[in-house]
Every structure is written in C-alpha cells, then in structure tokens.
Coordinates of C-alpha atoms in Angstrom, one line a residue:
M361 CA 29.9 -27.4 -14.9
K362 CA 31.4 -24.6 -13.0
R363 CA 30.4 -22.1 -15.3
I364 CA 27.0 -23.5 -16.0
L365 CA 26.4 -22.8 -12.3
A366 CA 27.8 -19.6 -12.3
L367 CA 25.8 -18.8 -15.5
S368 CA 22.2 -19.9 -13.5
V369 CA 23.1 -18.2 -10.2
A370 CA 23.8 -14.9 -12.4
I371 CA 20.3 -15.2 -14.0
I372 CA 18.6 -15.7 -10.3
I373 CA 20.0 -12.5 -8.8
L374 CA 19.0 -10.5 -11.8
G375 CA 15.5 -12.1 -12.0
G376 CA 15.0 -11.2 -8.6
C377 CA 16.2 -7.6 -9.0
A378 CA 14.0 -7.3 -11.8
S379 CA 10.9 -8.6 -10.1
T380 CA 11.0 -6.3 -7.5
S381 CA 12.5 -3.3 -8.9
Q382 CA 9.9 -0.6 -9.6
P383 CA 9.6 2.5 -12.2
P384 CA 11.1 5.7 -10.8
V385 CA 8.3 8.5 -9.4
E386 CA 8.8 11.6 -11.6
A387 CA 7.0 14.8 -11.6
N388 CA 4.3 15.8 -14.0
D389 CA 3.1 12.4 -14.5
P390 CA 0.5 12.6 -17.0
S391 CA -2.0 10.4 -15.4
F392 CA -1.8 13.2 -12.1
A393 CA -2.6 15.5 -14.8
P394 CA -5.5 18.1 -13.9
V395 CA -8.6 17.8 -16.5
V396 CA -9.5 20.7 -18.7
P397 CA -12.8 21.3 -18.7
D398 CA -14.5 21.2 -21.8
Y399 CA -17.9 23.4 -21.6
P400 CA -20.2 22.9 -24.9
R401 CA -20.2 25.8 -27.4
E402 CA -22.9 27.9 -26.3
T403 CA -25.5 30.0 -29.3
I404 CA -24.9 33.3 -28.8
V405 CA -27.7 35.7 -28.7
E406 CA -27.1 39.1 -29.1
D407 CA -29.0 41.0 -26.2
G408 CA -26.5 42.2 -24.2
S409 CA -26.7 40.0 -20.7
L410 CA -23.2 38.0 -19.4
F411 CA -25.2 35.2 -18.4
R412 CA -24.2 32.2 -18.7
S413 CA -26.1 29.1 -18.2
Y414 CA -22.9 26.2 -17.8
M415 CA -21.2 29.0 -15.1
A416 CA -24.3 29.7 -13.6
N417 CA -25.0 28.5 -9.6
S418 CA -27.8 28.6 -7.2
L419 CA -28.4 31.7 -5.0
Y420 CA -28.6 29.3 -2.3
S421 CA -25.9 27.2 -2.9
D422 CA -22.1 27.5 -1.7
V423 CA -19.4 28.0 -3.8
T424 CA -17.4 24.4 -4.0
A425 CA -16.2 21.9 -6.5
R426 CA -19.2 20.5 -8.5
R427 CA -17.6 20.5 -12.1
V428 CA -14.9 18.8 -13.9
G429 CA -11.8 20.6 -13.6
D430 CA -13.2 22.5 -10.6
I431 CA -10.5 22.4 -7.5
I432 CA -10.9 21.1 -3.7
T433 CA -8.9 21.3 -0.8
V434 CA -8.7 17.9 0.9
A435 CA -7.4 17.7 4.7
L436 CA -5.1 15.2 5.1
S437 CA -6.0 13.6 8.7
E438 CA -4.8 9.7 8.6
S439 CA -4.1 8.4 11.8
T440 CA -3.7 4.5 12.1
S441 CA -2.4 2.1 14.4
A442 CA -2.5 -1.6 15.1
S443 CA -1.1 -4.3 17.6
K444 CA -0.9 -8.4 17.5
S445 CA 0.4 -10.8 19.8
A446 CA 0.4 -14.3 20.3
D447 CA 1.5 -16.7 22.8
T448 CA 1.6 -20.6 22.2
T449 CA 3.0 -23.2 24.5
T450 CA 2.5 -27.0 23.6
A451 CA 3.8 -30.1 25.4
K452 CA 3.6 -33.6 24.7
D453 CA 5.0 -36.9 26.5
S454 CA 4.6 -40.8 25.7
S455 CA 5.9 -43.5 26.7
V456 CA 5.5 -47.3 25.5
N457 CA 6.6 -50.2 27.4
L458 CA 6.8 -53.8 26.8
D459 CA 6.8 -56.4 29.8
T460 CA 9.3 -58.9 30.2
I461 CA 8.4 -62.1 27.8
T462 CA 7.7 -65.3 29.9
G463 CA 7.9 -68.7 28.7
L464 CA 6.6 -71.9 29.9
G465 CA 6.3 -71.9 33.6
G466 CA 6.0 -68.3 34.3
Q467 CA 10.7 -68.1 33.4
A468 CA 11.1 -65.0 31.7
V469 CA 12.9 -66.1 28.3
N470 CA 16.6 -64.7 28.4
I471 CA 18.8 -64.4 25.5
G472 CA 22.6 -64.2 26.4
G473 CA 21.8 -64.3 29.8
Q474 CA 19.0 -61.0 29.0
S475 CA 15.9 -61.3 29.7
I476 CA 13.7 -60.1 26.6
Q477 CA 11.9 -56.2 27.3
L478 CA 11.4 -53.1 25.5
G479 CA 10.4 -49.5 26.8
I480 CA 10.4 -46.3 24.5
G481 CA 10.0 -43.0 26.1
S482 CA 9.7 -39.7 24.6
S483 CA 9.0 -35.8 25.6
S484 CA 8.8 -32.6 23.3
D485 CA 8.0 -29.1 24.6
F486 CA 7.4 -25.8 22.5
S487 CA 7.3 -22.5 23.3
G488 CA 6.8 -19.3 21.0
D489 CA 5.8 -16.1 22.3
S490 CA 5.3 -12.7 18.9
A491 CA 4.3 -9.1 19.6
A492 CA 4.0 -6.8 16.9
N493 CA 3.0 -3.3 16.6
Q494 CA 2.4 -0.6 14.5
S495 CA 1.2 3.2 14.0
N496 CA 1.4 6.0 11.2
S497 CA 0.0 9.3 11.1
L498 CA -0.1 11.9 8.0
S499 CA -1.4 15.4 8.4
G500 CA -1.5 18.4 6.1
A501 CA -3.0 19.5 3.2
I502 CA -3.9 19.3 -1.2
S503 CA -5.3 20.5 -3.4
V504 CA -6.4 18.5 -6.3
T505 CA -8.9 18.7 -9.1
V506 CA -12.2 17.0 -10.1
V507 CA -11.8 14.6 -13.4
D508 CA -14.9 13.1 -13.3
V509 CA -18.8 13.5 -12.2
L510 CA -20.4 10.3 -11.8
P511 CA -23.8 9.7 -12.6
N512 CA -24.9 9.9 -9.1
N513 CA -23.2 13.3 -8.7
N514 CA -20.3 11.5 -6.5
L515 CA -17.1 13.4 -7.7
V516 CA -13.8 11.7 -8.6
I517 CA -11.0 13.8 -7.7
R518 CA -7.0 13.4 -8.3
G519 CA -4.4 15.7 -8.0
E520 CA -0.8 15.8 -6.9
K521 CA 2.1 18.3 -4.6
W522 CA 5.4 18.4 -5.3
L523 CA 8.5 19.9 -3.0
T524 CA 11.7 20.7 -3.6
L525 CA 14.3 20.6 -0.8
N526 CA 17.5 20.6 -0.7
H527 CA 18.8 17.1 -1.9
G528 CA 15.4 15.6 -3.1
D529 CA 12.0 16.3 -3.8
E530 CA 9.0 14.8 -1.3
Y531 CA 5.7 14.5 -3.4
I532 CA 1.9 13.7 -2.5
R533 CA -0.8 12.5 -4.0
L534 CA -3.9 11.5 -4.1
T535 CA -7.2 9.9 -6.2
G536 CA -10.5 8.9 -4.5
I537 CA -14.2 9.5 -4.4
I538 CA -16.3 12.0 -2.4
R539 CA -19.7 13.1 -2.3
P540 CA -20.8 16.7 -2.6
A541 CA -22.5 16.4 0.6
D542 CA -19.4 16.0 2.7
I543 CA -17.7 19.1 1.6
S544 CA -17.5 22.4 3.7
P545 CA -18.8 26.0 2.7
E546 CA -14.5 26.3 2.2
N547 CA -14.5 23.6 -0.8
E548 CA -12.7 21.7 1.8
I549 CA -12.9 18.1 3.0
V550 CA -11.7 15.8 5.5
S551 CA -9.6 12.8 3.8
T552 CA -11.4 10.4 5.7
K553 CA -14.2 10.7 3.7
V554 CA -12.8 10.7 0.6
A555 CA -14.0 6.6 -0.9
N556 CA -11.4 4.5 -2.4
A557 CA -8.9 6.5 -1.5
R558 CA -5.0 6.6 -2.8
I559 CA -2.6 8.1 -1.0
Q560 CA 1.3 8.3 -1.4
Y561 CA 3.4 10.4 0.8
S562 CA 7.2 9.7 -0.2
G563 CA 10.4 11.1 -1.2
T564 CA 13.4 10.8 -4.4
G565 CA 16.4 12.0 -4.7
S566 CA 20.0 11.2 -1.9
F567 CA 17.5 11.4 1.3
A568 CA 15.1 8.9 -0.2
R569 CA 18.1 6.4 -2.0
A570 CA 19.6 6.1 1.6
Q571 CA 16.5 4.9 2.9
E572 CA 16.6 2.2 0.7
R573 CA 18.2 -1.7 0.6
G574 CA 20.9 -2.5 -2.3
W575 CA 20.3 -5.0 -4.6
L576 CA 22.2 -7.6 -3.0
T577 CA 20.0 -7.6 0.9
K578 CA 16.7 -7.5 -1.9
F579 CA 17.8 -10.8 -3.4
F580 CA 18.5 -12.4 -0.2
D581 CA 15.2 -11.2 1.3
S582 CA 13.2 -12.7 -1.7
T583 CA 11.4 -15.7 -2.5
W584 CA 14.5 -17.0 -5.0
W585 CA 16.1 -17.3 -1.7
P586 CA 16.7 -21.3 -1.0
L587 CA 17.3 -20.6 2.8

C-alpha cells in the first residue's frame, strides 16, 4: 500500500511539472525568420531602359515599407500601470430567547428544581483589506520585416533581436499589424500603434535560470497541491 501511495505521489508531481514546463526559446526560430519576397518574373524588353515596374515608387511618396520583405523600425514605447484596492467589513449578531415555560396557575414548570428556559446568542465579525500595484515599462527599438500585405494594404510585421551577453542571451520578439499611414517618413512606427501586438522581452542562460523557481516549488503552487 505504501508503494502504491508513493508511486501515485510521484506521478502527480511529474504530471504537475510536465504541465507547467515550456519549451526553451532558441534563436533562428523559423516562426520569426524574415520573408524573402517572391517577385514575379518579368518579360525583358530590350529597349535599353533600367525601369522595373515592381520596384517603382511614386515620385511623391516616402521610401517606407510597403511590400513583403521590406524592413521597418519599431520604436518600443510601452508603459502600463495598474492598481487595485478592496476593503470589506461585515458584522452579524443574532439571538434567540425562550422564556420560562409556565404551567397551570402561572407557575414555572421545573425539572429537578430548575425552570425550563432557553437562550441562544451568536455574533460574527469579518474585516478584510487588500491592495495591489503593478507597473511595467519597455523602451528601445527593433527592426522587423513585412511578412504579408493584407487586402486593405495593412502590413503584417514580424521579427526578433538577440543580444549575446557574458552569461546568456537577451531577446526581443515582436509581431503585429500596422497601417501604412502610421509609418513616419523615417520608416519608423511607435509600438503603441501596432495592432494585435505580441511583444516578448526575456533572456536565456544562467541569469535567466537563476530567476526561475524549482520544480518542487512550482508543484506546491500548482492546482495539483490539495492544500
């Protein structure tokens, strides 16, 4: 019986660890690789001209990203702040009294020399107070590529940046959708104007592992722990 119990606990622990584990993040992920545009094959006309229609821009437009494979710089300017507080106080008092039971002639009914009567009282008090504050900020820049042009001319962008430090790597990943009208003449856009944005900033290596909790601590904080 003890062996079965120990085996069950081991399975629960391993299952809890497996449910909280995540695959490691690695560089050169195909999901964030730049897209090489596939230009249509042109019929060459021997007229001596260097003009190519698929590479032509308007004389009055800025040189900004507009095609698949073009590069655009995203200025990261993210700042969030949230606070929440709650204060709860409750109180409840109740009492039930049963007067002395009287018999014939108005005399109290006694049992063993004691009159029959009953009294019940209860009271409860509760007071709770909670507060939470959180703030985050991220600034910098990352250059990404256009991976798709939607029918309404909006651009789907995607890219990553890796920085190799002494004891590990730091990376920034960004995906989202932007409007060509929001792109500045310098071919830049602010991250707050990126729709459906997914921004990841984290690291790998010994510094990142030092900030992670152990598997046993994760088990005690998971839903597998009954207490």
